[in-house]
Structure formats: C-alpha cells, structure tokens
Amino acid sequence: MGRATGAGAARGGGLRFEGRIAGFGSASGTRVVVGMWERSPFGHFADAMLEDAAGHRTLLAPTETVAAFVSETYSFDEVRVVPVSWRRIEGGLAVRAGEGGSALTARIAVGDVPPLGRLLRSVPRRLASDVRWLSMIDPIASRLVPGVHTAGSAGHGRLEYYGVTTMRRLAWAEASVDGQPLGAFAALDPPVRFGFGSAPPEPHLVDLTTVIRLPER
C-alpha cells in the first residue's frame, strides 16, 4: 500500500499517531488491547486487538486501509474489517467492534493516575515523542514495566516508537466476543504477541504518541 502523508507526518520522518490505548486481561485468558486514535495519517479511528488463551491473535479494524497498514506493522492470525467505535460513559469508556452477535463489546472503568503516570506528565510533550529520546530510554522502560518497550523493530522493516505522556489504572473492565462473556477482569498476562512489546501487565489506559518509520525505498 502507499505511504500515508500529511497531518500524520512526524518531525524527523515517520508517521505519527496520537491517541490512547487501553489494555486488559480476562479470566478466560483472552487479552484485549483497544486503540483510540484522535490524529493519524488515516484520520480519527479506533481498532482492537485480541489474543485468546490458545494464542490466536485477531485484529479488528474499521477499514481495509487501516487493516492493511496495521497488519503489515504487527502480527495476526486473523484480520476482520468491521465498524469499530468507542464513547465516553460515566467513569470510563464503552467500546464496540463488529455488528450483531459477532461483535467485541467492552466497558472499561478508568481509575487513578499512578506515580509513574505523574512522572510521565512531567516530561515535556515534544521530548516525550522524540524518537532519539525513546530509543535512549527503552532499556529503562523495559526494566520499570516488564514487557513494555519504547522503541523497536516492527513488521516489514518498520521501526516503531511509543511516547507515553500519561497513564491511568483501569479499575475494572468487562468484555464479550461473539456474544460470549470473557470472564472476570484480570491482568494482561501473559504478554500479548502482536509486536515487539506488550501493554503493561497491570491494566492501564495510556495517552501516547506512536511514530512508525517506514523503510527507505
């Protein structure tokens, strides 16, 4: 597919995505990661990634273009193009991906800002999304939060950088897939295997800027 350009271009090269990611686990073993992107090369959109207890990884994306880009950056066993939306509700968020009885539905209660979230807020926003800074702090980030990385190699020769500006704990979540409840709210454990890093084991909602650099052609 062609390169996306315009509003989603990052300083110093690469494609810039600004928004939020929520990640949590369930008693059934299925882990859910939802991206809610306010600004991106593809405009405003949301997507969802699931990995079940057997390791089957599914991408739910709203358009063929988004599905192609995300599946070329991360690894999935199944890709579905379905409507994906989210909305604010009292105390949190509601997410829906798909239609009818074959949808992912989730309700997420957002909690407090942990000490690490307050520390992240103190980093100037321009620095927090600088790829040089994110490359430098990656070894520290992976020690502070197991499984988490701020820089690494993605699919098809791409490089990816995660600049988190704040984080909030998830107090609770419930979800169902294809009409079947996933079970009680749980840690995101084991780590998901979509890319080079995972969301934190403790469920969080994080505000971040993601920069993806495509290989030179």
CSV table of N, CA and C in Angstrom, one decimal, residues 3-10 14-18 39-45 65 69 210:
chain,number,residue,atom,x,y,z
A,3,ARG,N,2.3,5.1,1.0
A,3,ARG,CA,2.7,5.8,2.2
A,3,ARG,C,1.6,6.8,2.5
A,4,ALA,N,1.2,6.9,3.8
A,4,ALA,CA,0.3,7.9,4.3
A,4,ALA,C,1.1,9.2,4.5
A,5,THR,N,0.6,10.3,4.2
A,5,THR,CA,1.3,11.6,4.4
A,5,THR,C,0.4,12.6,4.9
A,6,GLY,N,0.9,13.8,5.1
A,6,GLY,CA,0.0,14.9,5.5
A,6,GLY,C,0.1,15.1,7.0
A,7,ALA,N,-1.1,15.2,7.7
A,7,ALA,CA,-1.2,15.6,9.1
A,7,ALA,C,-0.6,14.6,10.0
A,8,GLY,N,-0.4,13.3,9.5
A,8,GLY,CA,0.2,12.3,10.3
A,8,GLY,C,1.7,12.2,10.2
A,9,ALA,N,2.3,13.1,9.5
A,9,ALA,CA,3.8,13.0,9.4
A,9,ALA,C,4.5,13.6,10.7
A,10,ALA,N,5.5,12.8,11.2
A,10,ALA,CA,6.2,13.2,12.4
A,10,ALA,C,7.4,14.0,12.1
A,14,GLY,N,8.7,9.7,9.4
A,14,GLY,CA,7.8,8.7,10.1
A,14,GLY,C,6.4,9.2,10.1
A,15,LEU,N,5.5,8.3,10.5
A,15,LEU,CA,4.1,8.5,10.6
A,15,LEU,C,3.7,8.6,12.0
A,16,ARG,N,2.9,9.6,12.3
A,16,ARG,CA,2.6,9.9,13.7
A,16,ARG,C,1.1,9.6,14.1
A,17,PHE,N,0.9,8.9,15.1
A,17,PHE,CA,-0.4,8.6,15.6
A,17,PHE,C,-0.6,9.1,17.1
A,18,GLU,N,-1.6,9.9,17.3
A,18,GLU,CA,-1.8,10.4,18.7
A,18,GLU,C,-3.1,10.0,19.2
A,39,ARG,N,-5.6,11.6,16.1
A,39,ARG,CA,-4.9,12.2,15.0
A,39,ARG,C,-4.0,11.1,14.4
A,40,SER,N,-4.1,10.9,13.1
A,40,SER,CA,-3.3,9.9,12.4
A,40,SER,C,-3.2,10.2,11.0
A,41,PRO,N,-2.4,9.5,10.2
A,41,PRO,CA,-2.4,9.6,8.7
A,41,PRO,C,-3.7,9.1,8.1
A,42,PHE,N,-4.5,8.4,8.9
A,42,PHE,CA,-5.8,7.9,8.4
A,42,PHE,C,-7.0,8.6,9.1
A,43,GLY,N,-6.7,9.7,9.7
A,43,GLY,CA,-7.8,10.4,10.4
A,43,GLY,C,-8.1,9.8,11.8
A,44,HIS,N,-9.3,10.1,12.2
A,44,HIS,CA,-9.7,9.7,13.5
A,44,HIS,C,-10.3,8.2,13.4
A,45,PHE,N,-9.7,7.3,14.1
A,45,PHE,CA,-10.3,5.9,14.1
A,45,PHE,C,-10.0,5.1,15.3
A,65,THR,N,-7.9,0.0,4.5
A,65,THR,CA,-6.7,0.7,4.5
A,65,THR,C,-6.0,0.6,5.9
A,69,PHE,N,-2.5,-1.5,6.8
A,69,PHE,CA,-1.3,-0.9,7.5
A,69,PHE,C,-1.0,-1.6,8.8
A,210,THR,N,2.5,7.5,19.0
A,210,THR,CA,3.3,6.4,18.3
A,210,THR,C,3.9,7.0,17.0
